[in-house]
Amino acid sequence: MRIMKRFSKNHPNLKNLEILCLCLVSLANIKVLFIIFIKRNVVYYMHRIVEVYLVDIIMSLIPNVPIQLKKLLSIIYLR
């Protein structure tokens, strides 16, 4: 399930960024993934309920994620 919505426009701290934040929220056995990214100075967030590993989903949704971000996500997922 994917839902993409507009979150905010022209925020000064968000310029020149493609991916702002990746946040994993675990509720029981359901993992909710919020992907916040910027396209044409508009902030969007993508919401997807998943039951598989976080890094695999990110790699499938955004194939050009930087390596440092993948490492950070792995650390977040393991906590």
PDB file of N, CA, C and O in Angstrom, chain B, residues numbered from 101:
ATOM      1  N   MET B 101       0.847  -1.177   0.000  1.00  0.00           N
ATOM      2  CA  MET B 101       0.000   0.000   0.000  1.00  0.00           C
ATOM      3  C   MET B 101       0.890   1.238   0.000  1.00  0.00           C
ATOM      4  O   MET B 101       1.757   1.387   0.861  1.00  0.00           O
ATOM      5  N   ARG B 102       0.676   2.107  -0.951  1.00  0.00           N
ATOM      6  CA  ARG B 102       1.457   3.334  -1.025  1.00  0.00           C
ATOM      7  C   ARG B 102       0.521   4.533  -1.023  1.00  0.00           C
ATOM      8  O   ARG B 102      -0.490   4.554  -1.724  1.00  0.00           O
ATOM      9  N   ILE B 103       0.875   5.516  -0.231  1.00  0.00           N
ATOM     10  CA  ILE B 103       0.128   6.762  -0.201  1.00  0.00           C
ATOM     11  C   ILE B 103       1.153   7.881  -0.290  1.00  0.00           C
ATOM     12  O   ILE B 103       2.076   7.947   0.522  1.00  0.00           O
ATOM     13  N   MET B 104       0.996   8.756  -1.268  1.00  0.00           N
ATOM     14  CA  MET B 104       1.919   9.870  -1.411  1.00  0.00           C
ATOM     15  C   MET B 104       1.131  11.166  -1.249  1.00  0.00           C
ATOM     16  O   MET B 104       0.145  11.386  -1.954  1.00  0.00           O
ATOM     17  N   LYS B 105       1.555  12.015  -0.337  1.00  0.00           N
ATOM     18  CA  LYS B 105       0.826  13.247  -0.063  1.00  0.00           C
ATOM     19  C   LYS B 105       1.788  14.419   0.057  1.00  0.00           C
ATOM     20  O   LYS B 105       2.959  14.258   0.400  1.00  0.00           O
ATOM     21  N   ARG B 106       1.267  15.589  -0.233  1.00  0.00           N
ATOM     22  CA  ARG B 106       2.045  16.809  -0.065  1.00  0.00           C
ATOM     23  C   ARG B 106       2.096  17.158   1.412  1.00  0.00           C
ATOM     24  O   ARG B 106       1.077  17.109   2.102  1.00  0.00           O
ATOM     25  N   PHE B 107       3.259  17.505   1.890  1.00  0.00           N
ATOM     26  CA  PHE B 107       3.442  17.761   3.319  1.00  0.00           C
ATOM     27  C   PHE B 107       3.706  19.238   3.597  1.00  0.00           C
ATOM     28  O   PHE B 107       3.164  19.781   4.560  1.00  0.00           O
ATOM     29  N   SER B 108       4.516  19.894   2.787  1.00  0.00           N
ATOM     30  CA  SER B 108       4.878  21.285   3.026  1.00  0.00           C
ATOM     31  C   SER B 108       5.498  21.838   1.754  1.00  0.00           C
ATOM     32  O   SER B 108       5.949  21.081   0.895  1.00  0.00           O
ATOM     33  N   LYS B 109       5.519  23.164   1.634  1.00  0.00           N
ATOM     34  CA  LYS B 109       6.099  23.785   0.442  1.00  0.00           C
ATOM     35  C   LYS B 109       7.213  24.746   0.813  1.00  0.00           C
ATOM     36  O   LYS B 109       7.112  25.496   1.784  1.00  0.00           O
ATOM     37  N   ASN B 110       8.278  24.710   0.025  1.00  0.00           N
ATOM     38  CA  ASN B 110       9.319  25.730   0.077  1.00  0.00           C
ATOM     39  C   ASN B 110       9.879  25.992   1.471  1.00  0.00           C
ATOM     40  O   ASN B 110      10.064  27.143   1.869  1.00  0.00           O
ATOM     41  N   HIS B 111      10.140  24.942   2.191  1.00  0.00           N
ATOM     42  CA  HIS B 111      10.755  25.102   3.509  1.00  0.00           C
ATOM     43  C   HIS B 111      12.229  25.444   3.313  1.00  0.00           C
ATOM     44  O   HIS B 111      12.909  24.761   2.547  1.00  0.00           O
ATOM     45  N   PRO B 112      12.748  26.481   3.980  1.00  0.00           N
ATOM     46  CA  PRO B 112      14.131  26.915   3.705  1.00  0.00           C
ATOM     47  C   PRO B 112      15.192  25.872   4.019  1.00  0.00           C
ATOM     48  O   PRO B 112      16.235  25.848   3.366  1.00  0.00           O
ATOM     49  N   ASN B 113      14.957  25.017   4.995  1.00  0.00           N
ATOM     50  CA  ASN B 113      15.954  24.012   5.359  1.00  0.00           C
ATOM     51  C   ASN B 113      15.916  22.784   4.460  1.00  0.00           C
ATOM     52  O   ASN B 113      16.760  21.898   4.592  1.00  0.00           O
ATOM     53  N   LEU B 114      14.958  22.719   3.555  1.00  0.00           N
ATOM     54  CA  LEU B 114      14.779  21.512   2.766  1.00  0.00           C
ATOM     55  C   LEU B 114      15.264  21.653   1.331  1.00  0.00           C
ATOM     56  O   LEU B 114      15.140  20.710   0.550  1.00  0.00           O
ATOM     57  N   LYS B 115      15.811  22.800   0.967  1.00  0.00           N
ATOM     58  CA  LYS B 115      16.250  23.007  -0.408  1.00  0.00           C
ATOM     59  C   LYS B 115      17.447  22.112  -0.727  1.00  0.00           C
ATOM     60  O   LYS B 115      18.268  21.803   0.136  1.00  0.00           O
ATOM     61  N   ASN B 116      17.514  21.716  -1.971  1.00  0.00           N
ATOM     62  CA  ASN B 116      18.621  20.912  -2.492  1.00  0.00           C
ATOM     63  C   ASN B 116      18.745  19.544  -1.829  1.00  0.00           C
ATOM     64  O   ASN B 116      19.832  18.966  -1.821  1.00  0.00           O
ATOM     65  N   LEU B 117      17.677  19.026  -1.283  1.00  0.00           N
ATOM     66  CA  LEU B 117      17.700  17.693  -0.692  1.00  0.00           C
ATOM     67  C   LEU B 117      16.725  16.812  -1.442  1.00  0.00           C
ATOM     68  O   LEU B 117      15.635  17.253  -1.809  1.00  0.00           O
ATOM     69  N   GLU B 118      17.110  15.573  -1.670  1.00  0.00           N
ATOM     70  CA  GLU B 118      16.187  14.616  -2.261  1.00  0.00           C
ATOM     71  C   GLU B 118      15.501  13.797  -1.191  1.00  0.00           C
ATOM     72  O   GLU B 118      14.293  13.568  -1.248  1.00  0.00           O
ATOM     73  N   ILE B 119      16.277  13.357  -0.213  1.00  0.00           N
ATOM     74  CA  ILE B 119      15.709  12.533   0.851  1.00  0.00           C
ATOM     75  C   ILE B 119      15.953  13.256   2.155  1.00  0.00           C
ATOM     76  O   ILE B 119      17.101  13.533   2.503  1.00  0.00           O
ATOM     77  N   LEU B 120      14.904  13.566   2.879  1.00  0.00           N
ATOM     78  CA  LEU B 120      15.055  14.288   4.141  1.00  0.00           C
ATOM     79  C   LEU B 120      15.221  13.334   5.304  1.00  0.00           C
ATOM     80  O   LEU B 120      16.131  13.493   6.117  1.00  0.00           O
ATOM     81  N   CYS B 121      14.363  12.360   5.387  1.00  0.00           N
ATOM     82  CA  CYS B 121      14.365  11.533   6.587  1.00  0.00           C
ATOM     83  C   CYS B 121      13.754  10.188   6.263  1.00  0.00           C
ATOM     84  O   CYS B 121      12.832  10.093   5.453  1.00  0.00           O
ATOM     85  N   LEU B 122      14.260   9.167   6.884  1.00  0.00           N
ATOM     86  CA  LEU B 122      13.654   7.846   6.801  1.00  0.00           C
ATOM     87  C   LEU B 122      13.426   7.380   8.227  1.00  0.00           C
ATOM     88  O   LEU B 122      14.356   7.312   9.030  1.00  0.00           O
ATOM     89  N   CYS B 123      12.193   7.065   8.525  1.00  0.00           N
ATOM     90  CA  CYS B 123      11.852   6.774   9.908  1.00  0.00           C
ATOM     91  C   CYS B 123      11.066   5.478   9.964  1.00  0.00           C
ATOM     92  O   CYS B 123      10.118   5.285   9.202  1.00  0.00           O
ATOM     93  N   LEU B 124      11.458   4.592  10.863  1.00  0.00           N
ATOM     94  CA  LEU B 124      10.757   3.322  11.029  1.00  0.00           C
ATOM     95  C   LEU B 124      10.034   3.321  12.361  1.00  0.00           C
ATOM     96  O   LEU B 124      10.633   3.584  13.404  1.00  0.00           O
ATOM     97  N   VAL B 125       8.746   3.025  12.321  1.00  0.00           N
ATOM     98  CA  VAL B 125       7.952   2.940  13.534  1.00  0.00           C
ATOM     99  C   VAL B 125       7.426   1.518  13.631  1.00  0.00           C
ATOM    100  O   VAL B 125       6.748   1.042  12.721  1.00  0.00           O
ATOM    101  N   SER B 126       7.731   0.840  14.724  1.00  0.00           N
ATOM    102  CA  SER B 126       7.277  -0.531  14.901  1.00  0.00           C
ATOM    103  C   SER B 126       6.106  -0.566  15.868  1.00  0.00           C
ATOM    104  O   SER B 126       6.205  -0.090  16.998  1.00  0.00           O
ATOM    105  N   LEU B 127       5.016  -1.124  15.422  1.00  0.00           N
ATOM    106  CA  LEU B 127       3.836  -1.307  16.262  1.00  0.00           C
ATOM    107  C   LEU B 127       3.463  -2.780  16.193  1.00  0.00           C
ATOM    108  O   LEU B 127       2.951  -3.253  15.178  1.00  0.00           O
ATOM    109  N   ALA B 128       3.721  -3.501  17.277  1.00  0.00           N
ATOM    110  CA  ALA B 128       3.497  -4.948  17.322  1.00  0.00           C
ATOM    111  C   ALA B 128       4.306  -5.607  16.214  1.00  0.00           C
ATOM    112  O   ALA B 128       5.528  -5.465  16.186  1.00  0.00           O
ATOM    113  N   ASN B 129       3.655  -6.324  15.301  1.00  0.00           N
ATOM    114  CA  ASN B 129       4.371  -6.990  14.213  1.00  0.00           C
ATOM    115  C   ASN B 129       4.279  -6.222  12.903  1.00  0.00           C
ATOM    116  O   ASN B 129       4.749  -6.701  11.871  1.00  0.00           O
ATOM    117  N   ILE B 130       3.682  -5.043  12.933  1.00  0.00           N
ATOM    118  CA  ILE B 130       3.520  -4.256  11.711  1.00  0.00           C
ATOM    119  C   ILE B 130       4.556  -3.148  11.714  1.00  0.00           C
ATOM    120  O   ILE B 130       4.656  -2.389  12.678  1.00  0.00           O
ATOM    121  N   LYS B 131       5.315  -3.053  10.655  1.00  0.00           N
ATOM    122  CA  LYS B 131       6.319  -2.012  10.522  1.00  0.00           C
ATOM    123  C   LYS B 131       5.788  -0.953   9.564  1.00  0.00           C
ATOM    124  O   LYS B 131       5.384  -1.261   8.443  1.00  0.00           O
ATOM    125  N   VAL B 132       5.792   0.280  10.012  1.00  0.00           N
ATOM    126  CA  VAL B 132       5.288   1.376   9.192  1.00  0.00           C
ATOM    127  C   VAL B 132       6.479   2.217   8.760  1.00  0.00           C
ATOM    128  O   VAL B 132       7.236   2.717   9.592  1.00  0.00           O
ATOM    129  N   LEU B 133       6.632   2.366   7.470  1.00  0.00           N
ATOM    130  CA  LEU B 133       7.781   3.077   6.921  1.00  0.00           C
ATOM    131  C   LEU B 133       7.330   4.424   6.367  1.00  0.00           C
ATOM    132  O   LEU B 133       6.439   4.489   5.520  1.00  0.00           O
ATOM    133  N   PHE B 134       7.946   5.488   6.847  1.00  0.00           N
ATOM    134  CA  PHE B 134       7.673   6.815   6.333  1.00  0.00           C
ATOM    135  C   PHE B 134       8.896   7.276   5.560  1.00  0.00           C
ATOM    136  O   PHE B 134       9.990   7.361   6.117  1.00  0.00           O
ATOM    137  N   ILE B 135       8.719   7.570   4.303  1.00  0.00           N
ATOM    138  CA  ILE B 135       9.805   8.082   3.488  1.00  0.00           C
ATOM    139  C   ILE B 135       9.451   9.519   3.131  1.00  0.00           C
ATOM    140  O   ILE B 135       8.451   9.782   2.463  1.00  0.00           O
ATOM    141  N   ILE B 136      10.287  10.440   3.588  1.00  0.00           N
ATOM    142  CA  ILE B 136      10.049  11.847   3.319  1.00  0.00           C
ATOM    143  C   ILE B 136      11.101  12.294   2.318  1.00  0.00           C
ATOM    144  O   ILE B 136      12.295  12.093   2.543  1.00  0.00           O
ATOM    145  N   PHE B 137      10.677  12.892   1.224  1.00  0.00           N
ATOM    146  CA  PHE B 137      11.624  13.333   0.222  1.00  0.00           C
ATOM    147  C   PHE B 137      11.119  14.607  -0.440  1.00  0.00           C
ATOM    148  O   PHE B 137       9.969  15.003  -0.255  1.00  0.00           O
ATOM    149  N   ILE B 138      11.979  15.233  -1.199  1.00  0.00           N
ATOM    150  CA  ILE B 138      11.672  16.524  -1.786  1.00  0.00           C
ATOM    151  C   ILE B 138      11.798  16.440  -3.296  1.00  0.00           C
ATOM    152  O   ILE B 138      12.764  15.893  -3.828  1.00  0.00           O
ATOM    153  N   LYS B 139      10.810  16.987  -3.968  1.00  0.00           N
ATOM    154  CA  LYS B 139      10.842  17.053  -5.412  1.00  0.00           C
ATOM    155  C   LYS B 139      10.289  18.411  -5.820  1.00  0.00           C
ATOM    156  O   LYS B 139       9.151  18.752  -5.495  1.00  0.00           O
ATOM    157  N   ARG B 140      11.092  19.170  -6.523  1.00  0.00           N
ATOM    158  CA  ARG B 140      10.701  20.505  -6.966  1.00  0.00           C
ATOM    159  C   ARG B 140      10.238  21.385  -5.809  1.00  0.00           C
ATOM    160  O   ARG B 140       9.193  22.031  -5.884  1.00  0.00           O
ATOM    161  N   ASN B 141      11.024  21.400  -4.748  1.00  0.00           N
ATOM    162  CA  ASN B 141      10.767  22.235  -3.572  1.00  0.00           C
ATOM    163  C   ASN B 141       9.447  21.934  -2.877  1.00  0.00           C
ATOM    164  O   ASN B 141       8.917  22.781  -2.157  1.00  0.00           O
ATOM    165  N   VAL B 142       8.924  20.759  -3.083  1.00  0.00           N
ATOM    166  CA  VAL B 142       7.711  20.342  -2.379  1.00  0.00           C
ATOM    167  C   VAL B 142       8.049  19.086  -1.595  1.00  0.00           C
ATOM    168  O   VAL B 142       8.664  18.160  -2.123  1.00  0.00           O
ATOM    169  N   VAL B 143       7.653  19.061  -0.354  1.00  0.00           N
ATOM    170  CA  VAL B 143       7.942  17.915   0.496  1.00  0.00           C
ATOM    171  C   VAL B 143       6.797  16.922   0.386  1.00  0.00           C
ATOM    172  O   VAL B 143       5.630  17.288   0.523  1.00  0.00           O
ATOM    173  N   TYR B 144       7.136  15.673   0.141  1.00  0.00           N
ATOM    174  CA  TYR B 144       6.147  14.610   0.088  1.00  0.00           C
ATOM    175  C   TYR B 144       6.522  13.557   1.119  1.00  0.00           C
ATOM    176  O   TYR B 144       7.677  13.460   1.534  1.00  0.00           O
ATOM    177  N   TYR B 145       5.558  12.791   1.515  1.00  0.00           N
ATOM    178  CA  TYR B 145       5.904  11.625   2.316  1.00  0.00           C
ATOM    179  C   TYR B 145       5.164  10.423   1.754  1.00  0.00           C
ATOM    180  O   TYR B 145       4.010  10.516   1.335  1.00  0.00           O
ATOM    181  N   MET B 146       5.851   9.303   1.758  1.00  0.00           N
ATOM    182  CA  MET B 146       5.282   8.062   1.253  1.00  0.00           C
ATOM    183  C   MET B 146       5.103   7.126   2.439  1.00  0.00           C
ATOM    184  O   MET B 146       6.023   6.926   3.232  1.00  0.00           O
ATOM    185  N   HIS B 147       3.940   6.571   2.546  1.00  0.00           N
ATOM    186  CA  HIS B 147       3.605   5.729   3.694  1.00  0.00           C
ATOM    187  C   HIS B 147       3.340   4.325   3.172  1.00  0.00           C
ATOM    188  O   HIS B 147       2.539   4.125   2.259  1.00  0.00           O
ATOM    189  N   ARG B 148       4.013   3.375   3.759  1.00  0.00           N
ATOM    190  CA  ARG B 148       3.852   1.999   3.289  1.00  0.00           C
ATOM    191  C   ARG B 148       3.945   1.063   4.482  1.00  0.00           C
ATOM    192  O   ARG B 148       4.873   1.160   5.286  1.00  0.00           O
ATOM    193  N   ILE B 149       2.994   0.168   4.595  1.00  0.00           N
ATOM    194  CA  ILE B 149       3.027  -0.833   5.662  1.00  0.00           C
ATOM    195  C   ILE B 149       3.720  -2.074   5.112  1.00  0.00           C
ATOM    196  O   ILE B 149       3.344  -2.599   4.065  1.00  0.00           O
ATOM    197  N   VAL B 150       4.730  -2.528   5.829  1.00  0.00           N
ATOM    198  CA  VAL B 150       5.553  -3.615   5.318  1.00  0.00           C
ATOM    199  C   VAL B 150       5.792  -4.651   6.395  1.00  0.00           C
ATOM    200  O   VAL B 150       5.634  -4.385   7.586  1.00  0.00           O
ATOM    201  N   GLU B 151       6.175  -5.837   5.954  1.00  0.00           N
ATOM    202  CA  GLU B 151       6.515  -6.910   6.876  1.00  0.00           C
ATOM    203  C   GLU B 151       7.863  -7.523   6.535  1.00  0.00           C
ATOM    204  O   GLU B 151       8.158  -8.640   6.958  1.00  0.00           O
ATOM    205  N   VAL B 152       8.683  -6.807   5.778  1.00  0.00           N
ATOM    206  CA  VAL B 152      10.008  -7.300   5.425  1.00  0.00           C
ATOM    207  C   VAL B 152      11.055  -6.302   5.897  1.00  0.00           C
ATOM    208  O   VAL B 152      10.722  -5.291   6.515  1.00  0.00           O
ATOM    209  N   TYR B 153      12.308  -6.583   5.609  1.00  0.00           N
ATOM    210  CA  TYR B 153      13.384  -5.755   6.135  1.00  0.00           C
ATOM    211  C   TYR B 153      13.373  -4.355   5.539  1.00  0.00           C
ATOM    212  O   TYR B 153      13.068  -4.161   4.363  1.00  0.00           O
ATOM    213  N   LEU B 154      13.711  -3.393   6.378  1.00  0.00           N
ATOM    214  CA  LEU B 154      13.665  -1.980   6.007  1.00  0.00           C
ATOM    215  C   LEU B 154      14.582  -1.650   4.840  1.00  0.00           C
ATOM    216  O   LEU B 154      14.171  -0.961   3.905  1.00  0.00           O
ATOM    217  N   VAL B 155      15.808  -2.128   4.881  1.00  0.00           N
ATOM    218  CA  VAL B 155      16.766  -1.763   3.843  1.00  0.00           C
ATOM    219  C   VAL B 155      16.324  -2.286   2.486  1.00  0.00           C
ATOM    220  O   VAL B 155      16.510  -1.605   1.477  1.00  0.00           O
ATOM    221  N   ASP B 156      15.748  -3.474   2.439  1.00  0.00           N
ATOM    222  CA  ASP B 156      15.277  -4.030   1.172  1.00  0.00           C
ATOM    223  C   ASP B 156      14.189  -3.163   0.565  1.00  0.00           C
ATOM    224  O   ASP B 156      14.154  -2.965  -0.649  1.00  0.00           O
ATOM    225  N   ILE B 157      13.304  -2.647   1.402  1.00  0.00           N
ATOM    226  CA  ILE B 157      12.223  -1.803   0.892  1.00  0.00           C
ATOM    227  C   ILE B 157      12.770  -0.488   0.369  1.00  0.00           C
ATOM    228  O   ILE B 157      12.360  -0.012  -0.690  1.00  0.00           O
ATOM    229  N   ILE B 158      13.690   0.092   1.110  1.00  0.00           N
ATOM    230  CA  ILE B 158      14.260   1.366   0.676  1.00  0.00           C
ATOM    231  C   ILE B 158      14.997   1.193  -0.642  1.00  0.00           C
ATOM    232  O   ILE B 158      14.889   2.037  -1.532  1.00  0.00           O
ATOM    233  N   MET B 159      15.739   0.116  -0.769  1.00  0.00           N
ATOM    234  CA  MET B 159      16.471  -0.126  -2.008  1.00  0.00           C
ATOM    235  C   MET B 159      15.525  -0.349  -3.173  1.00  0.00           C
ATOM    236  O   MET B 159      15.842   0.021  -4.304  1.00  0.00           O
ATOM    237  N   SER B 160      14.367  -0.950  -2.918  1.00  0.00           N
ATOM    238  CA  SER B 160      13.423  -1.177  -4.007  1.00  0.00           C
ATOM    239  C   SER B 160      12.672   0.091  -4.393  1.00  0.00           C
ATOM    240  O   SER B 160      12.338   0.284  -5.562  1.00  0.00           O
ATOM    241  N   LEU B 161      12.404   0.956  -3.416  1.00  0.00           N
ATOM    242  CA  LEU B 161      11.679   2.191  -3.712  1.00  0.00           C
ATOM    243  C   LEU B 161      12.601   3.270  -4.261  1.00  0.00           C
ATOM    244  O   LEU B 161      12.238   3.990  -5.191  1.00  0.00           O
ATOM    245  N   ILE B 162      13.788   3.382  -3.688  1.00  0.00           N
ATOM    246  CA  ILE B 162      14.737   4.416  -4.092  1.00  0.00           C
ATOM    247  C   ILE B 162      16.067   3.740  -4.376  1.00  0.00           C
ATOM    248  O   ILE B 162      16.864   3.562  -3.456  1.00  0.00           O
ATOM    249  N   PRO B 163      16.332   3.360  -5.614  1.00  0.00           N
ATOM    250  CA  PRO B 163      17.524   2.578  -5.917  1.00  0.00           C
ATOM    251  C   PRO B 163      18.839   3.327  -5.731  1.00  0.00           C
ATOM    252  O   PRO B 163      19.883   2.688  -5.593  1.00  0.00           O
ATOM    253  N   ASN B 164      18.826   4.655  -5.724  1.00  0.00           N
ATOM    254  CA  ASN B 164      20.078   5.418  -5.634  1.00  0.00           C
ATOM    255  C   ASN B 164      20.285   6.043  -4.259  1.00  0.00           C
ATOM    256  O   ASN B 164      20.773   7.168  -4.154  1.00  0.00           O
ATOM    257  N   VAL B 165      19.920   5.323  -3.212  1.00  0.00           N
ATOM    258  CA  VAL B 165      20.144   5.800  -1.850  1.00  0.00           C
ATOM    259  C   VAL B 165      21.644   5.753  -1.543  1.00  0.00           C
ATOM    260  O   VAL B 165      22.299   4.754  -1.842  1.00  0.00           O
ATOM    261  N   PRO B 166      22.198   6.822  -0.950  1.00  0.00           N
ATOM    262  CA  PRO B 166      23.632   6.809  -0.624  1.00  0.00           C
ATOM    263  C   PRO B 166      23.987   5.691   0.356  1.00  0.00           C
ATOM    264  O   PRO B 166      23.158   5.262   1.157  1.00  0.00           O
ATOM    265  N   ILE B 167      25.234   5.230   0.275  1.00  0.00           N
ATOM    266  CA  ILE B 167      25.679   4.121   1.124  1.00  0.00           C
ATOM    267  C   ILE B 167      25.627   4.498   2.597  1.00  0.00           C
ATOM    268  O   ILE B 167      25.261   3.674   3.435  1.00  0.00           O
ATOM    269  N   GLN B 168      25.992   5.741   2.922  1.00  0.00           N
ATOM    270  CA  GLN B 168      25.968   6.169   4.318  1.00  0.00           C
ATOM    271  C   GLN B 168      24.561   6.089   4.889  1.00  0.00           C
ATOM    272  O   GLN B 168      24.378   5.716   6.048  1.00  0.00           O
ATOM    273  N   LEU B 169      23.570   6.435   4.081  1.00  0.00           N
ATOM    274  CA  LEU B 169      22.187   6.383   4.536  1.00  0.00           C
ATOM    275  C   LEU B 169      21.742   4.943   4.735  1.00  0.00           C
ATOM    276  O   LEU B 169      21.002   4.649   5.674  1.00  0.00           O
ATOM    277  N   LYS B 170      22.186   4.037   3.860  1.00  0.00           N
ATOM    278  CA  LYS B 170      21.857   2.623   4.039  1.00  0.00           C
ATOM    279  C   LYS B 170      22.443   2.085   5.343  1.00  0.00           C
ATOM    280  O   LYS B 170      21.793   1.318   6.054  1.00  0.00           O
ATOM    281  N   LYS B 171      23.673   2.492   5.651  1.00  0.00           N
ATOM    282  CA  LYS B 171      24.293   2.058   6.902  1.00  0.00           C
ATOM    283  C   LYS B 171      23.527   2.597   8.102  1.00  0.00           C
ATOM    284  O   LYS B 171      23.313   1.884   9.083  1.00  0.00           O
ATOM    285  N   LEU B 172      23.116   3.857   8.020  1.00  0.00           N
ATOM    286  CA  LEU B 172      22.352   4.460   9.106  1.00  0.00           C
ATOM    287  C   LEU B 172      21.031   3.735   9.306  1.00  0.00           C
ATOM    288  O   LEU B 172      20.619   3.486  10.439  1.00  0.00           O
ATOM    289  N   LEU B 173      20.370   3.397   8.209  1.00  0.00           N
ATOM    290  CA  LEU B 173      19.094   2.690   8.296  1.00  0.00           C
ATOM    291  C   LEU B 173      19.276   1.310   8.894  1.00  0.00           C
ATOM    292  O   LEU B 173      18.422   0.834   9.643  1.00  0.00           O
ATOM    293  N   SER B 174      20.386   0.665   8.565  1.00  0.00           N
ATOM    294  CA  SER B 174      20.646  -0.648   9.148  1.00  0.00           C
ATOM    295  C   SER B 174      20.807  -0.545  10.656  1.00  0.00           C
ATOM    296  O   SER B 174      20.322  -1.401  11.395  1.00  0.00           O
ATOM    297  N   ILE B 175      21.489   0.504  11.113  1.00  0.00           N
ATOM    298  CA  ILE B 175      21.669   0.702  12.550  1.00  0.00           C
ATOM    299  C   ILE B 175      20.332   0.974  13.220  1.00  0.00           C
ATOM    300  O   ILE B 175      20.042   0.426  14.283  1.00  0.00           O
ATOM    301  N   ILE B 176      19.512   1.826  12.594  1.00  0.00           N
ATOM    302  CA  ILE B 176      18.200   2.144  13.169  1.00  0.00           C
ATOM    303  C   ILE B 176      17.346   0.886  13.251  1.00  0.00           C
ATOM    304  O   ILE B 176      16.654   0.661  14.244  1.00  0.00           O
ATOM    305  N   TYR B 177      17.399   0.059  12.194  1.00  0.00           N
ATOM    306  CA  TYR B 177      16.557  -1.139  12.170  1.00  0.00           C
ATOM    307  C   TYR B 177      16.975  -2.140  13.243  1.00  0.00           C
ATOM    308  O   TYR B 177      16.128  -2.830  13.811  1.00  0.00           O
ATOM    309  N   LEU B 178      18.266  -2.223  13.519  1.00  0.00           N
ATOM    310  CA  LEU B 178      18.754  -3.202  14.488  1.00  0.00           C
ATOM    311  C   LEU B 178      18.460  -2.812  15.931  1.00  0.00           C
ATOM    312  O   LEU B 178      18.515  -3.661  16.820  1.00  0.00           O
ATOM    313  N   ARG B 179      18.152  -1.560  16.174  1.00  0.00           N
ATOM    314  CA  ARG B 179      17.892  -1.117  17.555  1.00  0.00           C
ATOM    315  C   ARG B 179      16.533  -1.514  18.043  1.00  0.00           C
ATOM    316  O   ARG B 179      16.173  -1.213  19.181  1.00  0.00           O
TER     317      ARG B 179
END
